[in-house]
XYZ file of N, CA, C and O in Angstrom:
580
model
N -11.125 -1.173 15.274
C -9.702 -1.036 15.056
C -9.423 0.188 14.192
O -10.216 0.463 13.292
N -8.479 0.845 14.382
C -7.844 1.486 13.999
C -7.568 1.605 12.306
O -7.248 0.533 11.793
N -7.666 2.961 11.243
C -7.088 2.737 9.910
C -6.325 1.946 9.327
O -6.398 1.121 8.416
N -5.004 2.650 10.544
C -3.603 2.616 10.383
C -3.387 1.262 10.760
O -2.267 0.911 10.390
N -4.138 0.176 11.467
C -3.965 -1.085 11.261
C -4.600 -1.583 10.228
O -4.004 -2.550 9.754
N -5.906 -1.211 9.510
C -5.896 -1.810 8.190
C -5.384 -1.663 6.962
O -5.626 -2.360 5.976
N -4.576 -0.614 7.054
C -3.884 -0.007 6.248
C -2.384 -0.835 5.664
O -1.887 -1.020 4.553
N -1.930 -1.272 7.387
C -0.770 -2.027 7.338
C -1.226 -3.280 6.795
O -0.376 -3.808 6.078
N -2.680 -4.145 6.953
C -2.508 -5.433 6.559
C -3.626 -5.350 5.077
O -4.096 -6.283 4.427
N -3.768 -4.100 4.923
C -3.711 -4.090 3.318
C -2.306 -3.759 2.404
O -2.141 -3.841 1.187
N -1.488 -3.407 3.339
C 0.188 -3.127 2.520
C 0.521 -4.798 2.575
O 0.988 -5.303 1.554
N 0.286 -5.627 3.736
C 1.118 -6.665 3.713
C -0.128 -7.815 1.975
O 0.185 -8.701 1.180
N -1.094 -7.233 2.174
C -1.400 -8.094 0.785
C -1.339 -7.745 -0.682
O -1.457 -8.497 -1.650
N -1.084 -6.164 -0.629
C -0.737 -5.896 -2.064
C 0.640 -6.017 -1.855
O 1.237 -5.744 -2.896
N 1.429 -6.330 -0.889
C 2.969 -6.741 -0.815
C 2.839 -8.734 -1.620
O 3.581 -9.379 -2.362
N 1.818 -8.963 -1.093
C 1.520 -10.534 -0.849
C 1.342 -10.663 -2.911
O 2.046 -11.340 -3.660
N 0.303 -9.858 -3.241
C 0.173 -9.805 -4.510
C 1.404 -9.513 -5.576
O 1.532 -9.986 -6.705
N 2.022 -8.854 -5.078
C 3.499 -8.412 -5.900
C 4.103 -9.999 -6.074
O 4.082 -10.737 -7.060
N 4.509 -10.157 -5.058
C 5.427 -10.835 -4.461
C 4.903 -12.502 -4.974
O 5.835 -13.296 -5.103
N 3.562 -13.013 -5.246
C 3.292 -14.203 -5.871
C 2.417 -14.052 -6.450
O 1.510 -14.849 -6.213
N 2.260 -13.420 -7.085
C 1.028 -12.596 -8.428
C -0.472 -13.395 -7.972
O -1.310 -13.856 -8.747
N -0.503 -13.393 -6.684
C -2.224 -14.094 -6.800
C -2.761 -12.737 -7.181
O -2.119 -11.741 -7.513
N -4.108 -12.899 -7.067
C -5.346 -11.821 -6.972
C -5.893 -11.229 -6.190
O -5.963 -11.924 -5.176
N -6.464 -10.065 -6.021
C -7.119 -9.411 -4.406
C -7.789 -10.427 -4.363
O -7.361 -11.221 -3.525
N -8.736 -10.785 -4.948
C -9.369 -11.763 -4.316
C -9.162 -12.978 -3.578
O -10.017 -13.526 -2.883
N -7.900 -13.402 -3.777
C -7.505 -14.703 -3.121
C -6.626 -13.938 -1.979
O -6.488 -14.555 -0.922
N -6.171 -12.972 -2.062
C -5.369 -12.142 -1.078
C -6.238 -12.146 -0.062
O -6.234 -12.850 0.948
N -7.056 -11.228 -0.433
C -8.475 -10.984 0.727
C -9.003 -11.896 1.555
O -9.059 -11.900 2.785
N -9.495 -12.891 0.535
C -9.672 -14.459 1.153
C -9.178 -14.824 2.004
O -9.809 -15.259 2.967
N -7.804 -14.781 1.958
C -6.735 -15.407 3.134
C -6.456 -15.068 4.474
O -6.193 -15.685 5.507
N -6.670 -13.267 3.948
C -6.416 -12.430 5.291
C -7.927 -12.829 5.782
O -7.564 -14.003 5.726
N -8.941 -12.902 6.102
C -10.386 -13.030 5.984
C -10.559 -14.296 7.033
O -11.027 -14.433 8.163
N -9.891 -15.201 5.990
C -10.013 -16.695 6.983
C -9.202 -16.988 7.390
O -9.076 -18.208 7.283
N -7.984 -16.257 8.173
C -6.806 -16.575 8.860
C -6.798 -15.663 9.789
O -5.934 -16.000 10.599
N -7.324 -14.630 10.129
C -7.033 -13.445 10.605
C -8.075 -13.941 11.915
O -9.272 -14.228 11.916
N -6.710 -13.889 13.373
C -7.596 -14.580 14.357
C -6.368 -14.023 15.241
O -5.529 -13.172 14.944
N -6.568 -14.944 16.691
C -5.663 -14.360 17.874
C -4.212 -15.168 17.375
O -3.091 -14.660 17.344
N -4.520 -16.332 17.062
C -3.553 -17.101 16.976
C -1.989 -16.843 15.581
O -0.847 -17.301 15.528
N -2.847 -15.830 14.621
C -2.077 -15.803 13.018
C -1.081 -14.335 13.843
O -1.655 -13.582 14.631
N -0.123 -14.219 13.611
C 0.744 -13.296 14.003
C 0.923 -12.352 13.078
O 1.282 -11.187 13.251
N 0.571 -13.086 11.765
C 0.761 -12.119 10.415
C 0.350 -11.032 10.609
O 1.128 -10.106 10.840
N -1.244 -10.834 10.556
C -1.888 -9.575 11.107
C -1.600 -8.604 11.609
O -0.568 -8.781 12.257
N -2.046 -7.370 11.692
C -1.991 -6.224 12.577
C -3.568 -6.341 13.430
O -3.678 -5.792 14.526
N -4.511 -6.949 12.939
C -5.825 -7.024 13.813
C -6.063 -7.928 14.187
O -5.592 -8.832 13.497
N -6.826 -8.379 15.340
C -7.213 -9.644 15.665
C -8.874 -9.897 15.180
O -9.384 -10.980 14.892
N -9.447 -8.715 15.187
C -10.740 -8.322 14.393
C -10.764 -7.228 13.467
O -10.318 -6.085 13.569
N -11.478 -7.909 12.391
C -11.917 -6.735 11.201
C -12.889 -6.201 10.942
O -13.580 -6.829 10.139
N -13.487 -4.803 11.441
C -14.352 -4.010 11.569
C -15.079 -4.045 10.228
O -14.615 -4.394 9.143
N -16.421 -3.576 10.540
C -16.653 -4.184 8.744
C -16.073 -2.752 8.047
O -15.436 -2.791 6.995
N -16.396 -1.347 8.828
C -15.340 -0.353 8.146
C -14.229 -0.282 7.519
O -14.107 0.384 6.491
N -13.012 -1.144 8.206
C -11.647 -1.696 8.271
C -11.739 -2.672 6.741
O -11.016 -2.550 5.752
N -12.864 -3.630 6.955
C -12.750 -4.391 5.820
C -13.387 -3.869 4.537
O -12.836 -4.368 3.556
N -14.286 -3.098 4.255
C -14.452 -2.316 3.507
C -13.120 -1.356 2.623
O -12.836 -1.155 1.442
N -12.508 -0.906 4.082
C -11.273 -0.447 3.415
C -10.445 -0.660 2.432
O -10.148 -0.037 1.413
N -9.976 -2.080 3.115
C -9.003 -3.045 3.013
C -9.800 -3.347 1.554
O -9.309 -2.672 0.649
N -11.218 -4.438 1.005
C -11.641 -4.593 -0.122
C -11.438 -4.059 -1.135
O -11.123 -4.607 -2.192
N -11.700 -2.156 -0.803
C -11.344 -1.572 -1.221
C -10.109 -1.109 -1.816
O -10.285 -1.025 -3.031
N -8.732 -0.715 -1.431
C -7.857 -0.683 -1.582
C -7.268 -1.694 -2.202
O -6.479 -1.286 -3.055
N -7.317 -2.620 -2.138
C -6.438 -4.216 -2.507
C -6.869 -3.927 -3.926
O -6.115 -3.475 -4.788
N -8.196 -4.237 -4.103
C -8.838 -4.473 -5.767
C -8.736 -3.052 -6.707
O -8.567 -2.834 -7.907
N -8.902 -2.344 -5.688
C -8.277 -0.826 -6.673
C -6.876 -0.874 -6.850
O -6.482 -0.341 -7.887
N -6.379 -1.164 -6.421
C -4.694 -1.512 -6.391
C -4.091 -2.315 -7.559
O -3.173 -2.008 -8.319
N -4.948 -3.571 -7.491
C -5.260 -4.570 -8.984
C -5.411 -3.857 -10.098
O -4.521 -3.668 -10.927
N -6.791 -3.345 -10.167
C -7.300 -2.595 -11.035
C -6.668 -1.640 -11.741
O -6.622 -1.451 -12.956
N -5.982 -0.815 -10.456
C -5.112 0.214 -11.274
C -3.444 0.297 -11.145
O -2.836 1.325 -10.848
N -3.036 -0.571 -11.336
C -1.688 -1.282 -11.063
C -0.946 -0.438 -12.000
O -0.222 0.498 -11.660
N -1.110 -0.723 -12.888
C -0.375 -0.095 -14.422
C -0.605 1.084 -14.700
O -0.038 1.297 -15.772
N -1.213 2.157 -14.287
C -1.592 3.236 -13.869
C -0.361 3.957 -12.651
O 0.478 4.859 -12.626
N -0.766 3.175 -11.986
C 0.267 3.482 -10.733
C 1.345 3.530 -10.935
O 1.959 4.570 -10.699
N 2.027 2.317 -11.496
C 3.587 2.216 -11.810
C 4.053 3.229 -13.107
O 5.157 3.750 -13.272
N 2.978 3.321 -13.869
C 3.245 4.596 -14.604
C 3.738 5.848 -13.771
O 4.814 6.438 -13.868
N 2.746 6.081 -12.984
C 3.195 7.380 -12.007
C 4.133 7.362 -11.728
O 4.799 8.385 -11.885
N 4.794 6.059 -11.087
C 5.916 6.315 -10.164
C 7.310 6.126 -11.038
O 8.337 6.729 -10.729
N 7.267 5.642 -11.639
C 8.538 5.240 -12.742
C 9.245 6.477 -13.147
O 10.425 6.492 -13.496
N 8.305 7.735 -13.071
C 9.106 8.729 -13.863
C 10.167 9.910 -12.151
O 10.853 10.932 -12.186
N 9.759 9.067 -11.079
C 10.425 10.219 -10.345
C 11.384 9.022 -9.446
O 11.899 9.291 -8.361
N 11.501 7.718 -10.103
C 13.105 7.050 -9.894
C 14.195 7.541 -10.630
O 14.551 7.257 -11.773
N 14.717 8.394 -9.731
C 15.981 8.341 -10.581
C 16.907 7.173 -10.387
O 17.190 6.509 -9.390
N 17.426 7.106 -12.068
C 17.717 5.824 -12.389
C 17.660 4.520 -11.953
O 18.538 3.688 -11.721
N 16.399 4.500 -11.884
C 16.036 3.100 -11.644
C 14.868 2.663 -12.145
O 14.519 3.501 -12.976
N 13.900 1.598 -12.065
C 12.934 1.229 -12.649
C 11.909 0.387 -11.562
O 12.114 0.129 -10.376
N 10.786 0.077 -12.378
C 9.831 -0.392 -11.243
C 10.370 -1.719 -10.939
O 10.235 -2.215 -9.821
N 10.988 -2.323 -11.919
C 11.452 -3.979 -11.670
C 12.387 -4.243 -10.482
O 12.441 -5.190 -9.697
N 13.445 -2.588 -10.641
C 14.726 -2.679 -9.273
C 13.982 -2.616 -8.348
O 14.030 -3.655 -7.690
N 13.111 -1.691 -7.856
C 12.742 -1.435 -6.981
C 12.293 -2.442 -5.689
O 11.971 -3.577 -6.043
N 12.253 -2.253 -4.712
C 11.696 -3.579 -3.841
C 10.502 -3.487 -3.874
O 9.754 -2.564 -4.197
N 10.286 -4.794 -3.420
C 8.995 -5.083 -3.421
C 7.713 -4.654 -2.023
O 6.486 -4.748 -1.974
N 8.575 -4.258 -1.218
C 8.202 -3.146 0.506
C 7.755 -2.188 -0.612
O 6.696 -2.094 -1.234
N 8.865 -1.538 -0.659
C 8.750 0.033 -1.287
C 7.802 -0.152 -2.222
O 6.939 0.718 -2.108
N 7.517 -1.137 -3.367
C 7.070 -0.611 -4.762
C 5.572 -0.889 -3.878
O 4.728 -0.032 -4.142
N 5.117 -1.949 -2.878
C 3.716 -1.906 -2.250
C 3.754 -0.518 -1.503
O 2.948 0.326 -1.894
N 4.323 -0.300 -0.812
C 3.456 1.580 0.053
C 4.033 1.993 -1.482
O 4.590 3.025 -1.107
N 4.203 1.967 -2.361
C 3.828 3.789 -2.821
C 2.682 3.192 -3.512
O 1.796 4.032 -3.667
N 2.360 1.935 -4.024
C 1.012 1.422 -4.598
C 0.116 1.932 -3.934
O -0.674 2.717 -4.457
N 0.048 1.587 -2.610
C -1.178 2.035 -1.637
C -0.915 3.111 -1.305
O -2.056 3.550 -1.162
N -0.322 3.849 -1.081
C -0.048 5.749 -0.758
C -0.788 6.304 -2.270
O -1.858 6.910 -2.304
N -0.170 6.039 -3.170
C -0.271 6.927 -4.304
C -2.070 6.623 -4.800
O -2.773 7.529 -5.248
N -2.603 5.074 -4.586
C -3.953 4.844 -4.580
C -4.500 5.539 -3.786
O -5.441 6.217 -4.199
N -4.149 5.618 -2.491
C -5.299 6.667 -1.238
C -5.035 8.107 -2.112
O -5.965 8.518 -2.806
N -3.914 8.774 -2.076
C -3.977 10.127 -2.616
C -4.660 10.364 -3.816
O -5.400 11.344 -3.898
N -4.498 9.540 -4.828
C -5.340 9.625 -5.750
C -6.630 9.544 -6.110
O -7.277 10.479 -6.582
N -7.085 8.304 -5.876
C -8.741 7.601 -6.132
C -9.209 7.333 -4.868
O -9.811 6.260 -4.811
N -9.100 8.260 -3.299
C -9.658 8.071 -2.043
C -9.723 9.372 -1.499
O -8.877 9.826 -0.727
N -11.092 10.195 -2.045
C -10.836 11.687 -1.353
C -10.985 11.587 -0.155
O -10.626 12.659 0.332
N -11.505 10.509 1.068
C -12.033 10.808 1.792
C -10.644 10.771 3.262
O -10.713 10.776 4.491
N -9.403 10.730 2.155
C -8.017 10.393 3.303
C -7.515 11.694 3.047
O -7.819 12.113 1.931
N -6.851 12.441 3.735
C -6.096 13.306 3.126
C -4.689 12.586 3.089
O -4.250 11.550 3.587
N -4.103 13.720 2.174
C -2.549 13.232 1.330
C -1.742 13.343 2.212
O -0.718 12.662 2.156
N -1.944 14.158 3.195
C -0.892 14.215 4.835
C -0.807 12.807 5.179
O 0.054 11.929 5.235
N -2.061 12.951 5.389
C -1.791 11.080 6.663
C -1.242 9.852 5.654
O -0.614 8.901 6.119
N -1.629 10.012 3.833
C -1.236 8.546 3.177
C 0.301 8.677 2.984
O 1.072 7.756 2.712
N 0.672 10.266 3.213
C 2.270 9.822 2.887
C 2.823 9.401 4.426
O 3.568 8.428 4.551
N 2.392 10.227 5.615
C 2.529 9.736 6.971
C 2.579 8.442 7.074
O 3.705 8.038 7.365
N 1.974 7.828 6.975
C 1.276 6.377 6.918
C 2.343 5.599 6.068
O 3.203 4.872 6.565
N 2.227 5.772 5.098
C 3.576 5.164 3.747
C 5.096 5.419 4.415
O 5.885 4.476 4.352
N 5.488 6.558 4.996
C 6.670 6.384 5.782
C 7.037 5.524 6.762
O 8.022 4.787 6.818
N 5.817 5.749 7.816
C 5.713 4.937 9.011
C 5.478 3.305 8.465
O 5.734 2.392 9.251
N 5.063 3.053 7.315
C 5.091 1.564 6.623
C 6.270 1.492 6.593
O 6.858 0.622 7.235
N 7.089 2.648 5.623
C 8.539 2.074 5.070
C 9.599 1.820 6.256
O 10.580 1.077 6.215
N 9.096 2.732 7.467
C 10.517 2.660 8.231
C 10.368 1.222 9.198
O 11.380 0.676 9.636
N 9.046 0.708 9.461
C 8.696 -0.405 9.726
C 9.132 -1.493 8.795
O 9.594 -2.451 9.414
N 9.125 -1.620 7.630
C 9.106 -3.058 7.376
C 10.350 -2.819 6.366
O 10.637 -3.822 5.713
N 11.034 -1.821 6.156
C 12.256 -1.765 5.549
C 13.433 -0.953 5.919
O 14.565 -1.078 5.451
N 12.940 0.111 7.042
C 14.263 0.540 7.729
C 13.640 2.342 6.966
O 12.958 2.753 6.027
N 14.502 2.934 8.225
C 14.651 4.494 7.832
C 14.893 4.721 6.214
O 13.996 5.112 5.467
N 15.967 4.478 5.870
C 16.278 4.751 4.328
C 15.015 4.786 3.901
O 14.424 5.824 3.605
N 14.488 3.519 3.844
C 13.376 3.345 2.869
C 12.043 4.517 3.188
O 11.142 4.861 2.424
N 12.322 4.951 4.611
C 11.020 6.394 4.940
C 11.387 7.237 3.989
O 10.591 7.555 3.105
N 12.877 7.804 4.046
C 13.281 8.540 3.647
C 13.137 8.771 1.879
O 13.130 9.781 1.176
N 13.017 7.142 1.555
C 12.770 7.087 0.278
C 11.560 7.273 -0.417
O 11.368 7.774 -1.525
N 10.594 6.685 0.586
C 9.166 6.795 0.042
C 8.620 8.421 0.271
O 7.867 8.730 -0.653
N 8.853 9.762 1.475
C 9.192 10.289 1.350
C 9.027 11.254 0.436
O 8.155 12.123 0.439
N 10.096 11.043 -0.544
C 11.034 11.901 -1.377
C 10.254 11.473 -2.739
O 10.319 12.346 -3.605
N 9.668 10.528 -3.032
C 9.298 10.110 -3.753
C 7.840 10.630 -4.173
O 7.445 11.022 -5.271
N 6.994 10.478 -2.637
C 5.690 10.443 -2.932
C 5.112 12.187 -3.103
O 4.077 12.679 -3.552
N 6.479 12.811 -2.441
C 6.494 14.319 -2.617
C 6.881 15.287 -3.623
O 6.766 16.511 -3.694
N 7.510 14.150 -4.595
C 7.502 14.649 -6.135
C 6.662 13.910 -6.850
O 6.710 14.247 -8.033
N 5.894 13.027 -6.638
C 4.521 13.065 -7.149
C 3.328 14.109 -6.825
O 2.455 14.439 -7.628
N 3.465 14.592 -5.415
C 2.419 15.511 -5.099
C 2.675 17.110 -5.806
O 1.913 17.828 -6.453
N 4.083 17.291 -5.367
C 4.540 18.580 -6.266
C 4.197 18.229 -8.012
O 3.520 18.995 -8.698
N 4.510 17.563 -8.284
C 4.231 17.664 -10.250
C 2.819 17.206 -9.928
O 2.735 16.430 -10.881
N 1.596 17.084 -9.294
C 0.340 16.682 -9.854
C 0.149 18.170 -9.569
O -0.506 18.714 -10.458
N 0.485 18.882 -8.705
C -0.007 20.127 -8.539
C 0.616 21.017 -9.419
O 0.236 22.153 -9.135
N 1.183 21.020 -10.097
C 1.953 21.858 -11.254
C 1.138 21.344 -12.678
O 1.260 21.946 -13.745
N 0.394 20.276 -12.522
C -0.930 19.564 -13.504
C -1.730 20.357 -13.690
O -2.734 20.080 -14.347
């Protein structure tokens, strides 16, 4: 399977983590032993062990560096905060801003690609437009770093 499908059902569990404060680990778990023809949740019906590697990956770095992250992003809301923010949006820029950062092996093209094509999927154009605008004044000020 495809990245860009594990990509999406690692957004839907650091969405899953926001959203009822479990742990990657119980996140993971779930997607793991549910993830079949029959669960609709999914984007895969099989998880490559590449795919799941990914996915392991990403989720628990996501955990790990949570407070890190929301640091980043807090300073290029204008007026707003990580708490307004939704909970779609505040997961892709978690996982966008984690691949660009602590994943050399993605480039920063495809994680903001990817983070749009999340946002306009599971929250509507605006929200592309938002993540976007967002993840591109993080890339402009790290490069002015």
């Amino acid at each position: 399977m495809s990245r860009t499908l594990a990509r999406e059902d690692a957004f839907k569990l650091v969405f899953e983590m926001e959203l009822t404060q479990i742990t990657a680990d119980e996140a993971i778990n779930y997607l793991f032993d549910t993830v079949d023809k029959t669960n609709e949740m999914w984007s895969q019906e099989f998880i490559s062990a590449a795919n799941r590697k990914y996915i392991e990956s990403i989720v628990k770095g996501i955990e790990e560096k949570k407070a890190q992250l929301n640091k980043m992003i807090e300073p290029t809301l204008k007026d707003w905060t990580i708490e307004r923010l939704s909970k779609v949006n505040l997961a892709i820029l978690q996982l966008a801003l984690y691949e660009i950062t602590f994943m050399d092996d993605i480039p920063v093209k495809v994680s903001i690609n990817e983070a749009v094509q999340l946002a306009k999927k599971y929250a509507g154009n605006e929200s592309g437009s938002f993540i976007n605008g967002v993840l591109g004044t993080l890339i402009k000020n790290s490069e002015r770093d």
